[in-house]
Amino acid sequence: MEGINAKYVSQKISKTRWRPVSSSYLQQPDIFATGSWDNEDNKISIWSIGENGASSMDDDFEGDPQLVCEYKHNGDVLDLQFLDQDRIVTASSTGAVIIFRHHHNSQTLSVSQLWERAHHYPCDNAPCTGIVCNSPEIVTVGEDGRIILYRADQEGVMRTIENADSSTIHAVTFLRTTEILTVNSIGQLKLWDFRQQGNEPSQILSLTGDRAPLHCVDRHPNQQHIVATGGQDGMLCIWDVRQGNMPFSLMEAHSAEMWEVHFHPSNPDHLFSCSEDGSLLHWETSSNSDTPSFLQGGRNTSIISRSAIAPASGNQSLISAWLTGDSSKGHLETTHMLPSQMLSVNSLDVLGQCLVCGTDGEAIYVNRHVPI
């Protein structure tokens, strides 16, 4: 918990995301965006953790996040994603999907595109619950069971999958450039291939038993078949979408709803989750054996991670430690990243060594020295 800065912002924070940094530089992120919910006036806000808005690699500078600019948001911000360095896409409880542009010179925000009532019922708006971006493409899901595909450079909608789900779709992620994965309120994962013309998923995976609603999903950055989900029962589920229709493993993570789960984008042996129970957990797969992980026995010893070939910091395993079976269960370490007795931690994001999260306690927490 050392090195965490708390910034009290007088609004409940529903979503928080780092602005992407150029992969060609060993640069730490210094700008992030937040969205609020359940306030009289909701906002999208841009914050800087660099000195005077500039990037600072000086460890002596541990200033609070500074507000750069903000813009009123109609409805609760139910999701928020950076499309690129300048544009942010938000999902509104009003059913709208909005692209905001951050003007770096004037440090202002403006609305550059708006799809009003993108998600709707016959007689009312339906909350837009999730967004995923792969510029210029944007995919949104909603309470209305629709999946909508847009291009940021076009005003119309590219494609709508009507009645994609009879229940609320809570979150969406890209598996590949033409494939997405959605999670819903009856414990199902559905794979969709945009190359197919029909409105049917190409695969359905589901939890057995009580089928607790799934709230969040994230894909392993290097091995697209490995997916993590979390839901109403607080369980962390790891799935291999190539094998079977049930989770590969289930871990008791939180004592209440898990709101978000994220693999570290460049060190995916690290994973983070946050919950209604006020906790933020850092999960790390590790091996106590001196034998390199790719020589250890296991049912998935043939899996090779592309991240092992590309330069990566730390001892990147050649097999995904998330799929090494029962033998790995003793090698999963969890660390609480926040003080106890917190209100709900609604959102988190991690990039480089920097972690940011937002809470119902009207606070943003930033840690610039996450041990990755």
XYZ file of C-alpha atoms in Angstrom:
372
model
C 0.000 0.000 0.000
C 3.048 2.254 -0.018
C 3.168 4.988 -2.606
C -0.593 5.293 -3.038
C -1.968 8.788 -3.457
C -5.617 9.479 -2.686
C -7.419 12.347 -4.353
C -10.879 13.260 -3.086
C -12.987 14.531 -5.950
C -16.529 15.096 -4.536
C -18.105 12.701 -7.005
C -18.563 8.938 -7.189
C -16.158 7.552 -9.780
C -17.579 4.821 -11.996
C -14.763 4.421 -14.529
C -11.091 5.282 -14.834
C -8.644 4.679 -17.709
C -5.041 5.607 -18.529
C -4.393 7.404 -21.770
C -2.338 5.026 -23.936
C 1.362 5.719 -24.287
C 3.550 5.047 -27.286
C 4.955 1.521 -27.134
C 8.150 2.721 -28.789
C 9.151 4.600 -25.637
C 9.732 3.282 -22.140
C 7.303 5.893 -20.999
C 5.081 5.716 -17.935
C 1.531 6.987 -18.334
C 0.817 10.413 -16.884
C -2.734 11.228 -18.054
C -5.915 9.401 -17.133
C -9.641 9.959 -17.558
C -12.481 9.360 -15.122
C -16.231 9.208 -15.431
C -18.730 9.667 -12.621
C -22.099 8.209 -11.720
C -24.955 8.673 -9.252
C -24.241 12.400 -8.896
C -26.501 15.353 -9.564
C -24.235 16.345 -12.460
C -22.005 13.663 -13.891
C -18.715 14.468 -15.588
C -15.925 13.111 -17.680
C -12.609 14.437 -16.365
C -8.983 14.396 -17.502
C -6.263 14.211 -14.828
C -2.489 14.523 -14.864
C -0.014 12.945 -12.467
C 2.940 14.661 -14.129
C 4.324 17.935 -12.798
C 2.391 20.834 -14.392
C 0.722 18.371 -16.699
C 4.019 17.108 -18.080
C 5.405 13.625 -17.688
C 7.672 13.210 -14.699
C 9.906 10.208 -14.125
C 11.322 11.769 -10.980
C 10.463 9.481 -8.069
C 10.712 12.428 -5.702
C 7.675 13.980 -7.311
C 4.641 12.251 -5.874
C 2.045 14.952 -6.316
C -1.694 14.409 -6.248
C -3.500 13.972 -9.542
C -4.298 17.414 -10.936
C -7.527 18.130 -12.798
C -6.725 19.173 -16.370
C -10.266 19.634 -17.750
C -13.776 18.273 -17.452
C -17.067 18.168 -19.325
C -20.622 17.562 -18.188
C -21.870 14.083 -19.073
C -25.551 13.416 -19.648
C -26.375 10.341 -17.550
C -24.112 8.036 -15.569
C -20.807 7.072 -17.197
C -21.195 3.283 -17.381
C -18.040 2.678 -19.398
C -15.140 4.712 -20.734
C -12.351 3.810 -23.175
C -9.609 5.747 -24.952
C -9.965 5.370 -28.705
C -6.562 6.976 -29.242
C -4.371 9.703 -27.697
C -6.987 12.395 -28.300
C -10.392 10.720 -28.179
C -12.392 9.067 -25.408
C -15.572 7.046 -25.899
C -18.191 6.870 -23.138
C -21.260 4.722 -22.547
C -24.193 6.490 -20.911
C -27.072 5.264 -18.793
C -29.244 7.239 -21.240
C -28.301 4.780 -23.995
C -26.028 7.278 -25.749
C -22.511 6.586 -27.033
C -20.327 9.701 -27.085
C -16.852 10.460 -28.448
C -15.072 13.292 -26.645
C -11.981 14.975 -28.048
C -9.257 16.192 -25.711
C -7.657 19.333 -27.170
C -4.136 19.282 -25.782
C -3.250 22.873 -26.678
C -6.201 24.480 -24.935
C -6.680 21.644 -22.397
C -10.393 21.433 -23.117
C -12.853 18.673 -23.957
C -15.527 18.778 -26.636
C -18.068 16.321 -28.054
C -16.894 15.208 -31.484
C -19.514 12.524 -32.133
C -22.780 11.411 -30.547
C -24.989 8.406 -31.161
C -28.055 9.305 -29.138
C -30.278 6.443 -27.962
C -27.961 3.922 -29.568
C -29.324 1.459 -27.046
C -33.065 1.584 -26.412
C -36.257 -0.257 -25.671
C -39.358 0.315 -27.807
C -40.583 3.107 -25.510
C -37.576 4.116 -23.457
C -33.806 4.426 -23.360
C -31.713 1.394 -22.431
C -28.398 1.930 -20.621
C -25.284 1.331 -22.711
C -23.287 -0.915 -20.386
C -19.974 -1.625 -22.121
C -17.533 -0.435 -24.787
C -14.470 -1.840 -26.468
C -12.330 0.069 -28.993
C -9.966 -1.078 -31.713
C -9.519 2.189 -33.578
C -11.313 3.161 -35.695
C -13.835 0.495 -34.694
C -15.999 0.742 -31.589
C -18.325 -1.938 -30.227
C -20.977 -1.264 -27.569
C -23.366 -3.521 -25.656
C -26.377 -2.678 -23.567
C -29.210 -3.593 -21.290
C -31.340 -4.014 -24.401
C -29.339 -7.083 -25.485
C -27.979 -5.316 -28.588
C -24.434 -5.377 -29.945
C -23.587 -2.341 -32.099
C -20.508 -1.843 -34.301
C -19.426 1.710 -35.255
C -16.506 3.376 -36.989
C -15.261 6.552 -35.374
C -14.897 8.217 -38.782
C -18.514 7.511 -39.845
C -21.732 8.994 -38.537
C -23.950 5.966 -39.030
C -23.870 2.576 -37.370
C -21.916 -0.120 -39.218
C -23.877 -3.078 -37.899
C -26.404 -3.938 -35.196
C -26.952 -7.443 -33.869
C -30.527 -7.206 -32.648
C -31.603 -9.552 -29.865
C -28.040 -10.731 -29.400
C -29.062 -11.549 -25.863
C -32.345 -11.880 -24.012
C -30.612 -10.679 -20.844
C -28.430 -7.667 -20.065
C -24.990 -7.738 -21.700
C -22.630 -6.313 -19.102
C -19.237 -6.155 -20.849
C -17.449 -6.787 -24.125
C -13.859 -7.310 -25.288
C -12.142 -8.012 -28.605
C -10.671 -11.490 -28.993
C -9.325 -10.772 -32.471
C -9.932 -7.990 -34.973
C -13.158 -9.609 -36.195
C -14.230 -11.429 -33.025
C -15.666 -10.162 -29.770
C -16.627 -11.797 -26.493
C -19.587 -10.650 -24.374
C -20.676 -11.568 -20.828
C -24.239 -11.402 -19.582
C -26.472 -11.484 -16.536
C -27.072 -15.244 -16.641
C -23.417 -16.277 -16.408
C -22.737 -16.794 -20.108
C -19.832 -15.845 -22.363
C -20.708 -15.534 -26.038
C -18.257 -15.324 -28.940
C -19.326 -13.307 -31.970
C -17.634 -13.263 -35.362
C -18.413 -10.144 -37.415
C -17.513 -12.039 -40.592
C -20.678 -14.081 -40.100
C -23.876 -12.440 -41.292
C -26.295 -14.034 -38.835
C -27.306 -12.844 -35.395
C -26.155 -15.997 -33.621
C -22.996 -16.346 -31.513
C -20.310 -18.687 -32.823
C -19.783 -20.165 -29.355
C -21.426 -20.035 -25.916
C -19.626 -20.800 -22.675
C -21.318 -20.710 -19.311
C -20.973 -21.147 -15.601
C -22.708 -24.174 -14.174
C -24.873 -24.205 -11.076
C -26.346 -20.892 -9.963
C -25.124 -18.976 -13.024
C -24.215 -15.786 -11.223
C -24.297 -12.713 -13.465
C -20.924 -11.889 -15.033
C -20.011 -8.188 -14.833
C -16.542 -7.964 -16.400
C -14.230 -9.669 -18.865
C -10.652 -9.205 -20.051
C -8.576 -11.070 -22.601
C -4.973 -12.148 -22.036
C -2.929 -9.659 -24.122
C -0.807 -12.305 -25.867
C -2.921 -15.447 -25.821
C -6.356 -14.544 -27.099
C -7.880 -17.842 -26.011
C -7.302 -17.072 -22.318
C -9.999 -14.920 -20.748
C -10.689 -13.741 -17.190
C -14.166 -12.899 -15.910
C -15.711 -11.742 -12.654
C -19.240 -11.371 -11.477
C -21.861 -11.086 -8.803
C -20.474 -13.899 -6.642
C -16.987 -12.325 -6.462
C -15.367 -15.343 -8.135
C -12.435 -14.913 -10.522
C -12.867 -17.297 -13.470
C -10.154 -18.162 -15.993
C -11.418 -19.582 -19.291
C -9.737 -21.257 -22.260
C -12.206 -20.564 -25.061
C -10.648 -23.301 -27.240
C -11.384 -26.073 -24.759
C -14.792 -26.955 -23.391
C -17.606 -24.641 -22.453
C -16.832 -24.189 -18.767
C -14.215 -22.157 -16.875
C -10.739 -23.632 -16.619
C -10.473 -22.500 -13.003
C -12.516 -20.672 -10.375
C -10.951 -18.724 -7.525
C -12.634 -17.108 -4.559
C -11.570 -13.515 -4.996
C -13.986 -11.071 -3.388
C -16.834 -11.200 -0.892
C -19.153 -9.142 -3.129
C -19.616 -8.258 -6.817
C -16.427 -8.035 -8.873
C -16.728 -4.949 -11.068
C -13.564 -5.128 -13.181
C -10.726 -7.506 -13.985
C -7.615 -6.592 -16.006
C -4.539 -8.490 -17.112
C -1.442 -6.321 -17.050
C -1.054 -5.363 -20.743
C 2.657 -6.159 -20.969
C 3.167 -8.533 -18.010
C 0.107 -10.792 -18.111
C 1.291 -13.029 -15.290
C -0.098 -10.134 -13.239
C -3.836 -9.556 -13.010
C -5.926 -7.041 -11.049
C -9.520 -7.127 -9.819
C -11.759 -4.747 -7.863
C -15.026 -5.169 -6.058
C -18.078 -3.805 -4.314
C -16.462 -5.123 -1.112
C -13.966 -2.231 -1.277
C -10.922 -4.304 -2.201
C -8.438 -4.096 -5.058
C -6.438 -7.289 -5.534
C -3.160 -7.859 -7.371
C -2.867 -11.481 -8.547
C 0.560 -12.800 -9.507
C 1.350 -16.234 -10.836
C 4.752 -17.433 -9.683
C 6.659 -20.672 -9.591
C 8.636 -21.783 -6.546
C 10.565 -24.245 -8.670
C 13.999 -23.481 -10.084
C 12.985 -25.334 -13.234
C 11.948 -22.912 -15.983
C 8.186 -22.931 -16.305
C 8.330 -24.183 -19.890
C 10.061 -27.392 -18.683
C 7.599 -28.138 -15.930
C 4.901 -30.734 -16.467
C 1.356 -29.678 -17.057
C -1.489 -30.325 -19.413
C -0.825 -27.205 -21.457
C 2.924 -27.438 -21.915
C 2.594 -26.860 -25.648
C 1.240 -23.331 -25.265
C 3.777 -20.716 -26.263
C 3.184 -17.109 -25.329
C 4.095 -14.517 -27.922
C 5.071 -12.272 -25.042
C 7.897 -14.673 -24.287
C 9.396 -14.007 -27.694
C 9.019 -10.248 -27.566
C 11.199 -8.359 -25.073
C 9.461 -8.125 -21.730
C 10.528 -7.138 -18.266
C 10.664 -9.802 -15.595
C 10.815 -13.560 -16.068
C 7.988 -13.937 -18.567
C 6.876 -17.571 -18.592
C 6.723 -19.429 -21.886
C 3.561 -21.218 -20.853
C 0.717 -19.197 -19.541
C 0.781 -19.800 -15.815
C -2.983 -19.283 -15.830
C -3.410 -22.628 -17.612
C -0.900 -24.913 -15.916
C -3.540 -26.855 -14.043
C -3.782 -27.846 -10.398
C -0.036 -27.681 -9.824
C -0.088 -23.915 -10.199
C -2.726 -23.219 -7.572
C -0.118 -23.009 -4.858
C 1.818 -20.469 -6.915
C -0.804 -17.753 -7.092
C -0.080 -14.834 -4.808
C -2.636 -12.154 -4.013
C -1.922 -8.737 -2.544
C -4.413 -6.183 -1.241
C -3.562 -2.863 -2.868
C -5.799 -0.526 -0.808
C -6.543 0.136 2.865
C -9.450 -1.824 4.304
C -12.882 -0.420 5.134
C -13.395 1.122 1.718
C -16.590 1.761 -0.183
C -17.000 0.007 -3.518
C -13.991 0.100 -5.866
C -15.804 0.447 -9.197
C -12.995 0.631 -11.718
C -9.271 0.132 -12.161
C -6.687 0.431 -14.892
C -3.022 -0.520 -14.997
C -0.324 0.519 -17.478
C 3.416 0.210 -17.001
C 4.021 0.520 -13.266
C 1.044 2.821 -12.774
C -2.316 1.821 -11.359
C -5.400 3.994 -10.932
C -8.773 3.159 -9.415
C -12.018 4.992 -8.679
C -14.450 4.468 -5.808
C -17.883 5.245 -4.422
C -15.998 6.974 -1.605
C -15.509 9.905 -4.009
C -11.796 9.214 -4.239
C -9.259 8.339 -6.917
C -6.247 6.262 -5.868
C -3.009 6.270 -7.893
C -0.010 4.012 -7.364
C 3.005 4.779 -9.573
C 5.202 1.960 -8.286
C 3.235 -1.242 -8.811
C 5.666 -4.191 -8.435
C 5.497 -5.697 -11.911
